[in-house]
Amino acid sequence: MGIEEYGGGQRSWSDVLVVTTNDVPGHQVLKVIGQVFGLSLRSRHRGGQLGAGLKSMIGGELKGATKTLVESRNQAMERLVEQARSRGANAVLMMRFDVTEASDAGTEVCAYGTAVVINEP
């Protein structure tokens, strides 16, 4: 597995800027639209859970679980951007991830932030 499979974040071609900061230097917030979020819930197949259990006993990175988490975060972020775009935003400020174990269902990843309209520089 190459490093590119572990990366994430926003695609460079996106028309909705997503940042983790309160503002965007050089831009002014013209309108606050409100909170937006994207969810992804992933489960691992039983074989993967067995392998992860064995790996946890001897130590080391759970590469399959890491790759699944990256994919879940990327999917949650794509859904966040889709929701922001559909509400007329061109940026999302204060984006964060929240990851929760959803009992036996799997791992829930939520990307959330504040949708806004910013001026073009």
N, C-alpha and C. Protein backbone atom coordinates (compact mmCIF):
# COMPACT_ATOMS: atom_id res chain seq x y z
N MET A 1 0.84 -1.17 0.00
CA MET A 1 0.00 0.00 0.00
C MET A 1 0.89 1.24 0.00
N GLY A 2 0.72 2.10 -0.97
CA GLY A 2 1.51 3.32 -1.05
C GLY A 2 0.93 4.43 -0.19
N ILE A 3 1.73 5.46 0.05
CA ILE A 3 1.33 6.58 0.90
C ILE A 3 0.11 7.30 0.33
N GLU A 4 -0.05 7.28 -0.98
CA GLU A 4 -1.21 7.95 -1.60
C GLU A 4 -2.53 7.34 -1.15
N GLU A 5 -2.51 6.10 -0.72
CA GLU A 5 -3.73 5.45 -0.26
C GLU A 5 -4.10 5.87 1.16
N TYR A 6 -3.18 6.52 1.86
CA TYR A 6 -3.44 6.95 3.22
C TYR A 6 -3.74 8.43 3.31
N GLY A 7 -3.69 9.13 2.19
CA GLY A 7 -3.93 10.57 2.19
C GLY A 7 -5.40 10.90 2.14
N GLY A 8 -5.67 12.14 2.33
CA GLY A 8 -7.07 12.58 2.30
C GLY A 8 -7.13 14.07 2.12
N GLY A 9 -8.25 14.60 2.45
CA GLY A 9 -8.42 16.04 2.35
C GLY A 9 -9.16 16.43 1.10
N GLN A 10 -9.21 17.71 0.91
CA GLN A 10 -9.99 18.27 -0.18
C GLN A 10 -9.30 18.11 -1.52
N ARG A 11 -10.11 17.87 -2.52
CA ARG A 11 -9.59 17.80 -3.88
C ARG A 11 -9.27 19.22 -4.35
N SER A 12 -8.19 19.39 -5.08
CA SER A 12 -7.76 20.73 -5.49
C SER A 12 -8.73 21.39 -6.47
N TRP A 13 -9.58 20.61 -7.13
CA TRP A 13 -10.49 21.17 -8.11
C TRP A 13 -11.84 21.57 -7.52
N SER A 14 -12.03 21.39 -6.24
CA SER A 14 -13.33 21.65 -5.63
C SER A 14 -13.68 23.14 -5.69
N ASP A 15 -14.95 23.43 -5.93
CA ASP A 15 -15.42 24.82 -5.97
C ASP A 15 -15.86 25.30 -4.59
N VAL A 16 -15.79 24.45 -3.58
CA VAL A 16 -16.10 24.81 -2.21
C VAL A 16 -14.82 24.65 -1.39
N LEU A 17 -14.31 25.74 -0.87
CA LEU A 17 -13.11 25.72 -0.07
C LEU A 17 -13.45 25.24 1.34
N VAL A 18 -12.69 24.28 1.84
CA VAL A 18 -12.91 23.75 3.19
C VAL A 18 -11.65 24.01 4.00
N VAL A 19 -11.82 24.71 5.14
CA VAL A 19 -10.68 25.03 6.00
C VAL A 19 -11.03 24.71 7.45
N THR A 20 -10.01 24.52 8.25
CA THR A 20 -10.21 24.26 9.67
C THR A 20 -10.09 25.53 10.50
N THR A 21 -9.86 26.64 9.85
CA THR A 21 -9.69 27.92 10.53
C THR A 21 -11.01 28.68 10.63
N ASN A 22 -11.00 29.76 11.45
CA ASN A 22 -12.19 30.60 11.62
C ASN A 22 -12.46 31.50 10.43
N ASP A 23 -11.44 31.78 9.65
CA ASP A 23 -11.58 32.67 8.50
C ASP A 23 -10.60 32.24 7.42
N VAL A 24 -10.68 32.94 6.29
CA VAL A 24 -9.78 32.66 5.17
C VAL A 24 -9.03 33.96 4.89
N PRO A 25 -7.73 34.01 5.12
CA PRO A 25 -6.99 35.24 4.87
C PRO A 25 -7.21 35.76 3.45
N GLY A 26 -7.47 37.06 3.36
CA GLY A 26 -7.70 37.68 2.06
C GLY A 26 -9.14 37.62 1.59
N HIS A 27 -10.01 37.00 2.37
CA HIS A 27 -11.42 36.87 2.02
C HIS A 27 -12.27 37.43 3.15
N GLN A 28 -13.46 37.87 2.79
CA GLN A 28 -14.42 38.35 3.78
C GLN A 28 -15.65 37.44 3.72
N VAL A 29 -16.17 37.08 4.90
CA VAL A 29 -17.40 36.30 4.95
C VAL A 29 -18.56 37.23 4.65
N LEU A 30 -19.28 36.95 3.57
CA LEU A 30 -20.41 37.77 3.15
C LEU A 30 -21.72 37.28 3.75
N LYS A 31 -21.80 35.97 3.99
CA LYS A 31 -23.04 35.39 4.49
C LYS A 31 -22.73 34.08 5.22
N VAL A 32 -23.33 33.92 6.39
CA VAL A 32 -23.22 32.65 7.11
C VAL A 32 -24.49 31.85 6.82
N ILE A 33 -24.31 30.67 6.26
CA ILE A 33 -25.45 29.82 5.91
C ILE A 33 -25.82 28.92 7.08
N GLY A 34 -24.82 28.38 7.77
CA GLY A 34 -25.08 27.53 8.93
C GLY A 34 -24.31 26.24 8.88
N GLN A 35 -24.61 25.39 9.85
CA GLN A 35 -23.91 24.13 10.00
C GLN A 35 -24.23 23.17 8.87
N VAL A 36 -23.19 22.49 8.41
CA VAL A 36 -23.34 21.42 7.42
C VAL A 36 -22.52 20.23 7.91
N PHE A 37 -22.91 19.05 7.48
CA PHE A 37 -22.16 17.86 7.86
C PHE A 37 -22.28 16.79 6.80
N GLY A 38 -21.36 15.87 6.85
CA GLY A 38 -21.38 14.69 5.99
C GLY A 38 -21.08 13.49 6.84
N LEU A 39 -21.82 12.42 6.66
CA LEU A 39 -21.66 11.20 7.45
C LEU A 39 -21.23 10.03 6.59
N SER A 40 -20.49 9.13 7.21
CA SER A 40 -20.15 7.85 6.59
C SER A 40 -20.11 6.81 7.69
N LEU A 41 -20.76 5.69 7.47
CA LEU A 41 -20.74 4.60 8.43
C LEU A 41 -20.19 3.38 7.72
N ARG A 42 -19.09 2.86 8.21
CA ARG A 42 -18.45 1.72 7.57
C ARG A 42 -18.35 0.56 8.53
N SER A 43 -18.57 -0.62 8.01
CA SER A 43 -18.35 -1.82 8.81
C SER A 43 -17.22 -2.61 8.17
N ARG A 44 -16.54 -3.37 8.99
CA ARG A 44 -15.49 -4.25 8.48
C ARG A 44 -16.08 -5.66 8.38
N HIS A 45 -15.63 -6.39 7.39
CA HIS A 45 -16.09 -7.77 7.27
C HIS A 45 -15.48 -8.61 8.39
N ARG A 46 -16.10 -9.69 8.71
CA ARG A 46 -15.68 -10.52 9.84
C ARG A 46 -14.22 -10.98 9.73
N GLY A 47 -13.78 -11.29 8.53
CA GLY A 47 -12.38 -11.70 8.35
C GLY A 47 -11.42 -10.59 8.74
N GLY A 48 -11.76 -9.37 8.39
CA GLY A 48 -10.93 -8.23 8.74
C GLY A 48 -10.90 -7.99 10.24
N GLN A 49 -12.03 -8.21 10.89
CA GLN A 49 -12.09 -8.04 12.34
C GLN A 49 -11.24 -9.10 13.03
N LEU A 50 -11.27 -10.32 12.51
CA LEU A 50 -10.46 -11.40 13.08
C LEU A 50 -8.98 -11.07 12.92
N GLY A 51 -8.61 -10.63 11.72
CA GLY A 51 -7.21 -10.26 11.47
C GLY A 51 -6.77 -9.10 12.34
N ALA A 52 -7.64 -8.11 12.54
CA ALA A 52 -7.31 -6.97 13.40
C ALA A 52 -7.15 -7.41 14.85
N GLY A 53 -8.00 -8.35 15.28
CA GLY A 53 -7.88 -8.87 16.64
C GLY A 53 -6.56 -9.58 16.86
N LEU A 54 -6.15 -10.38 15.88
CA LEU A 54 -4.86 -11.07 16.00
C LEU A 54 -3.70 -10.08 15.96
N LYS A 55 -3.79 -9.09 15.10
CA LYS A 55 -2.73 -8.10 14.97
C LYS A 55 -2.60 -7.29 16.26
N SER A 56 -3.72 -7.00 16.92
CA SER A 56 -3.66 -6.21 18.14
C SER A 56 -2.95 -6.96 19.26
N MET A 57 -2.95 -8.27 19.18
CA MET A 57 -2.27 -9.06 20.20
C MET A 57 -0.75 -9.01 20.04
N ILE A 58 -0.26 -8.87 18.81
CA ILE A 58 1.18 -8.84 18.59
C ILE A 58 1.70 -7.43 18.33
N GLY A 59 0.80 -6.48 18.09
CA GLY A 59 1.21 -5.10 17.88
C GLY A 59 1.39 -4.77 16.41
N GLY A 60 1.44 -3.50 16.12
CA GLY A 60 1.65 -3.04 14.75
C GLY A 60 0.43 -2.32 14.21
N GLU A 61 0.62 -1.68 13.09
CA GLU A 61 -0.46 -0.91 12.46
C GLU A 61 -1.48 -1.84 11.82
N LEU A 62 -2.73 -1.47 11.96
CA LEU A 62 -3.82 -2.19 11.30
C LEU A 62 -4.06 -1.49 9.96
N LYS A 63 -3.30 -1.88 8.94
CA LYS A 63 -3.31 -1.17 7.67
C LYS A 63 -4.69 -1.19 7.01
N GLY A 64 -5.39 -2.30 7.09
CA GLY A 64 -6.73 -2.36 6.51
C GLY A 64 -7.68 -1.39 7.19
N ALA A 65 -7.60 -1.32 8.51
CA ALA A 65 -8.45 -0.40 9.27
C ALA A 65 -8.09 1.04 8.99
N THR A 66 -6.78 1.31 8.85
CA THR A 66 -6.33 2.67 8.53
C THR A 66 -6.87 3.10 7.18
N LYS A 67 -6.76 2.23 6.19
CA LYS A 67 -7.25 2.55 4.84
C LYS A 67 -8.76 2.77 4.86
N THR A 68 -9.50 1.95 5.62
CA THR A 68 -10.95 2.12 5.73
C THR A 68 -11.30 3.45 6.36
N LEU A 69 -10.57 3.85 7.40
CA LEU A 69 -10.83 5.13 8.05
C LEU A 69 -10.56 6.30 7.12
N VAL A 70 -9.47 6.24 6.34
CA VAL A 70 -9.17 7.30 5.37
C VAL A 70 -10.29 7.39 4.34
N GLU A 71 -10.74 6.25 3.83
CA GLU A 71 -11.84 6.25 2.85
C GLU A 71 -13.11 6.84 3.46
N SER A 72 -13.39 6.50 4.71
CA SER A 72 -14.59 7.02 5.39
C SER A 72 -14.50 8.53 5.57
N ARG A 73 -13.34 9.03 5.98
CA ARG A 73 -13.16 10.48 6.15
C ARG A 73 -13.33 11.20 4.81
N ASN A 74 -12.74 10.65 3.75
CA ASN A 74 -12.87 11.27 2.44
C ASN A 74 -14.33 11.30 1.98
N GLN A 75 -15.05 10.21 2.20
CA GLN A 75 -16.46 10.16 1.82
C GLN A 75 -17.28 11.16 2.63
N ALA A 76 -17.02 11.25 3.94
CA ALA A 76 -17.74 12.21 4.78
C ALA A 76 -17.45 13.63 4.33
N MET A 77 -16.21 13.91 3.96
CA MET A 77 -15.86 15.25 3.50
C MET A 77 -16.53 15.58 2.16
N GLU A 78 -16.58 14.60 1.26
CA GLU A 78 -17.27 14.82 -0.02
C GLU A 78 -18.74 15.14 0.21
N ARG A 79 -19.37 14.46 1.16
CA ARG A 79 -20.78 14.71 1.47
C ARG A 79 -20.97 16.08 2.12
N LEU A 80 -20.01 16.49 2.96
CA LEU A 80 -20.03 17.83 3.54
C LEU A 80 -20.00 18.88 2.45
N VAL A 81 -19.10 18.72 1.50
CA VAL A 81 -18.97 19.67 0.39
C VAL A 81 -20.25 19.69 -0.45
N GLU A 82 -20.83 18.53 -0.72
CA GLU A 82 -22.08 18.47 -1.49
C GLU A 82 -23.19 19.22 -0.78
N GLN A 83 -23.29 19.04 0.54
CA GLN A 83 -24.35 19.72 1.29
C GLN A 83 -24.12 21.23 1.29
N ALA A 84 -22.87 21.66 1.48
CA ALA A 84 -22.56 23.09 1.47
C ALA A 84 -22.89 23.71 0.10
N ARG A 85 -22.48 23.02 -0.96
CA ARG A 85 -22.75 23.50 -2.32
C ARG A 85 -24.25 23.61 -2.58
N SER A 86 -25.01 22.61 -2.14
CA SER A 86 -26.46 22.61 -2.40
C SER A 86 -27.17 23.74 -1.64
N ARG A 87 -26.55 24.23 -0.57
CA ARG A 87 -27.14 25.32 0.20
C ARG A 87 -26.61 26.68 -0.23
N GLY A 88 -25.77 26.71 -1.27
CA GLY A 88 -25.30 27.97 -1.84
C GLY A 88 -23.99 28.48 -1.28
N ALA A 89 -23.27 27.65 -0.55
CA ALA A 89 -21.99 28.07 0.03
C ALA A 89 -20.85 27.88 -0.96
N ASN A 90 -19.82 28.69 -0.78
CA ASN A 90 -18.60 28.46 -1.54
C ASN A 90 -17.42 28.19 -0.62
N ALA A 91 -17.70 28.06 0.70
CA ALA A 91 -16.65 27.72 1.66
C ALA A 91 -17.28 27.09 2.91
N VAL A 92 -16.47 26.31 3.60
CA VAL A 92 -16.85 25.75 4.90
C VAL A 92 -15.73 26.10 5.86
N LEU A 93 -16.08 26.80 6.93
CA LEU A 93 -15.11 27.18 7.94
C LEU A 93 -15.18 26.22 9.12
N MET A 94 -14.09 26.15 9.89
CA MET A 94 -14.03 25.36 11.13
C MET A 94 -14.41 23.89 10.92
N MET A 95 -13.98 23.30 9.81
CA MET A 95 -14.29 21.90 9.54
C MET A 95 -13.57 21.02 10.55
N ARG A 96 -14.30 20.03 11.06
CA ARG A 96 -13.76 19.06 12.00
C ARG A 96 -14.27 17.67 11.64
N PHE A 97 -13.57 16.67 12.15
CA PHE A 97 -14.02 15.29 12.05
C PHE A 97 -14.36 14.79 13.44
N ASP A 98 -15.39 13.96 13.50
CA ASP A 98 -15.74 13.25 14.72
C ASP A 98 -15.86 11.79 14.33
N VAL A 99 -15.18 10.93 15.06
CA VAL A 99 -15.20 9.50 14.77
C VAL A 99 -15.74 8.76 15.99
N THR A 100 -16.75 7.91 15.77
CA THR A 100 -17.41 7.19 16.85
C THR A 100 -17.60 5.73 16.47
N GLU A 101 -17.40 4.86 17.42
CA GLU A 101 -17.73 3.46 17.21
C GLU A 101 -19.24 3.32 17.39
N ALA A 102 -19.92 2.84 16.38
CA ALA A 102 -21.38 2.69 16.42
C ALA A 102 -21.72 1.26 16.79
N SER A 103 -21.51 0.90 18.04
CA SER A 103 -21.73 -0.43 18.60
C SER A 103 -21.24 -1.52 17.63
N ASP A 104 -22.10 -2.43 17.24
CA ASP A 104 -21.69 -3.50 16.35
C ASP A 104 -21.79 -3.12 14.87
N ALA A 105 -22.30 -1.94 14.59
CA ALA A 105 -22.53 -1.55 13.20
C ALA A 105 -21.24 -1.18 12.48
N GLY A 106 -20.29 -0.55 13.18
CA GLY A 106 -19.05 -0.15 12.54
C GLY A 106 -18.57 1.18 13.08
N THR A 107 -17.88 1.91 12.25
CA THR A 107 -17.31 3.20 12.63
C THR A 107 -18.05 4.31 11.89
N GLU A 108 -18.53 5.29 12.65
CA GLU A 108 -19.22 6.45 12.08
C GLU A 108 -18.23 7.61 12.02
N VAL A 109 -18.11 8.21 10.85
CA VAL A 109 -17.27 9.38 10.67
C VAL A 109 -18.17 10.54 10.26
N CYS A 110 -18.07 11.64 11.00
CA CYS A 110 -18.84 12.84 10.69
C CYS A 110 -17.88 13.99 10.43
N ALA A 111 -18.00 14.62 9.27
CA ALA A 111 -17.27 15.85 8.95
C ALA A 111 -18.28 16.98 9.11
N TYR A 112 -17.94 18.01 9.87
CA TYR A 112 -18.88 19.10 10.07
C TYR A 112 -18.17 20.44 10.11
N GLY A 113 -18.93 21.48 9.84
CA GLY A 113 -18.39 22.84 9.84
C GLY A 113 -19.48 23.85 9.56
N THR A 114 -19.07 25.08 9.33
CA THR A 114 -20.00 26.18 9.07
C THR A 114 -19.93 26.58 7.62
N ALA A 115 -21.04 26.45 6.92
CA ALA A 115 -21.11 26.84 5.51
C ALA A 115 -21.24 28.35 5.41
N VAL A 116 -20.45 28.95 4.53
CA VAL A 116 -20.48 30.41 4.35
C VAL A 116 -20.31 30.75 2.88
N VAL A 117 -20.60 32.01 2.58
CA VAL A 117 -20.27 32.58 1.27
C VAL A 117 -19.17 33.60 1.53
N ILE A 118 -18.03 33.41 0.85
CA ILE A 118 -16.94 34.36 0.97
C ILE A 118 -16.76 35.09 -0.35
N ASN A 119 -16.15 36.27 -0.27
CA ASN A 119 -15.89 37.01 -1.50
C ASN A 119 -14.70 36.42 -2.24
N GLU A 120 -14.65 36.67 -3.51
CA GLU A 120 -13.50 36.26 -4.31
C GLU A 120 -12.42 37.33 -4.16
N PRO A 121 -11.16 36.96 -4.03
CA PRO A 121 -10.11 37.96 -3.80
C PRO A 121 -9.88 38.85 -5.01
